Amino acid sequence: MRPNPISLETAKILSEKLNVPIEQIMHMPQHILLQKLTEVANQEDEKKDKE
């Protein structure tokens, strides 16, 4: 499997948001990465709605 075509800076940001190592971000299948990003975005939306 090829590494994801994202920059190192993007991988660092995603790593912090998802609490996973950068290496795992780079080699995570794209559909799983997108699913996890969607979950994080939904959680942030819920936090904003509660405020």
XYZ file of C-alpha atoms in Angstrom:
51
model
C 0.000 0.000 0.000
C 1.292 3.461 -0.907
C 1.580 6.201 1.737
C -1.186 8.784 1.679
C -0.398 11.745 -0.607
C -0.476 14.353 2.174
C 2.202 16.721 3.396
C 4.113 16.207 6.610
C 2.455 19.283 8.122
C -0.993 17.878 7.358
C 0.018 14.513 8.815
C 1.170 16.220 12.018
C -2.130 18.072 12.383
C -4.155 14.918 11.730
C -1.959 12.979 14.142
C -2.736 15.457 16.913
C -6.479 15.552 16.145
C -6.864 11.781 15.916
C -4.338 10.901 18.648
C -2.435 8.425 16.466
C 1.234 8.338 15.381
C 2.203 10.109 12.151
C 3.375 6.811 10.657
C -0.078 5.352 11.156
C -1.683 8.398 9.490
C 0.592 8.062 6.466
C -0.215 4.370 5.949
C -3.873 4.365 6.981
C -6.285 3.429 4.171
C -7.941 6.570 2.822
C -11.491 5.442 3.537
C -10.654 4.852 7.206
C -8.846 8.184 7.470
C -11.851 9.984 6.000
C -14.182 8.162 8.385
C -12.090 9.199 11.398
C -11.942 12.812 10.184
C -15.720 12.828 9.809
C -16.111 11.549 13.374
C -13.805 14.284 14.719
C -15.665 16.961 12.754
C -19.007 15.720 14.090
C -17.695 15.784 17.657
C -16.487 19.361 17.211
C -19.867 20.369 15.773
C -21.626 18.849 18.787
C -19.371 20.821 21.128
C -20.188 24.049 19.282
C -23.912 23.300 19.405
C -23.786 22.832 23.189
C -22.163 26.239 23.699
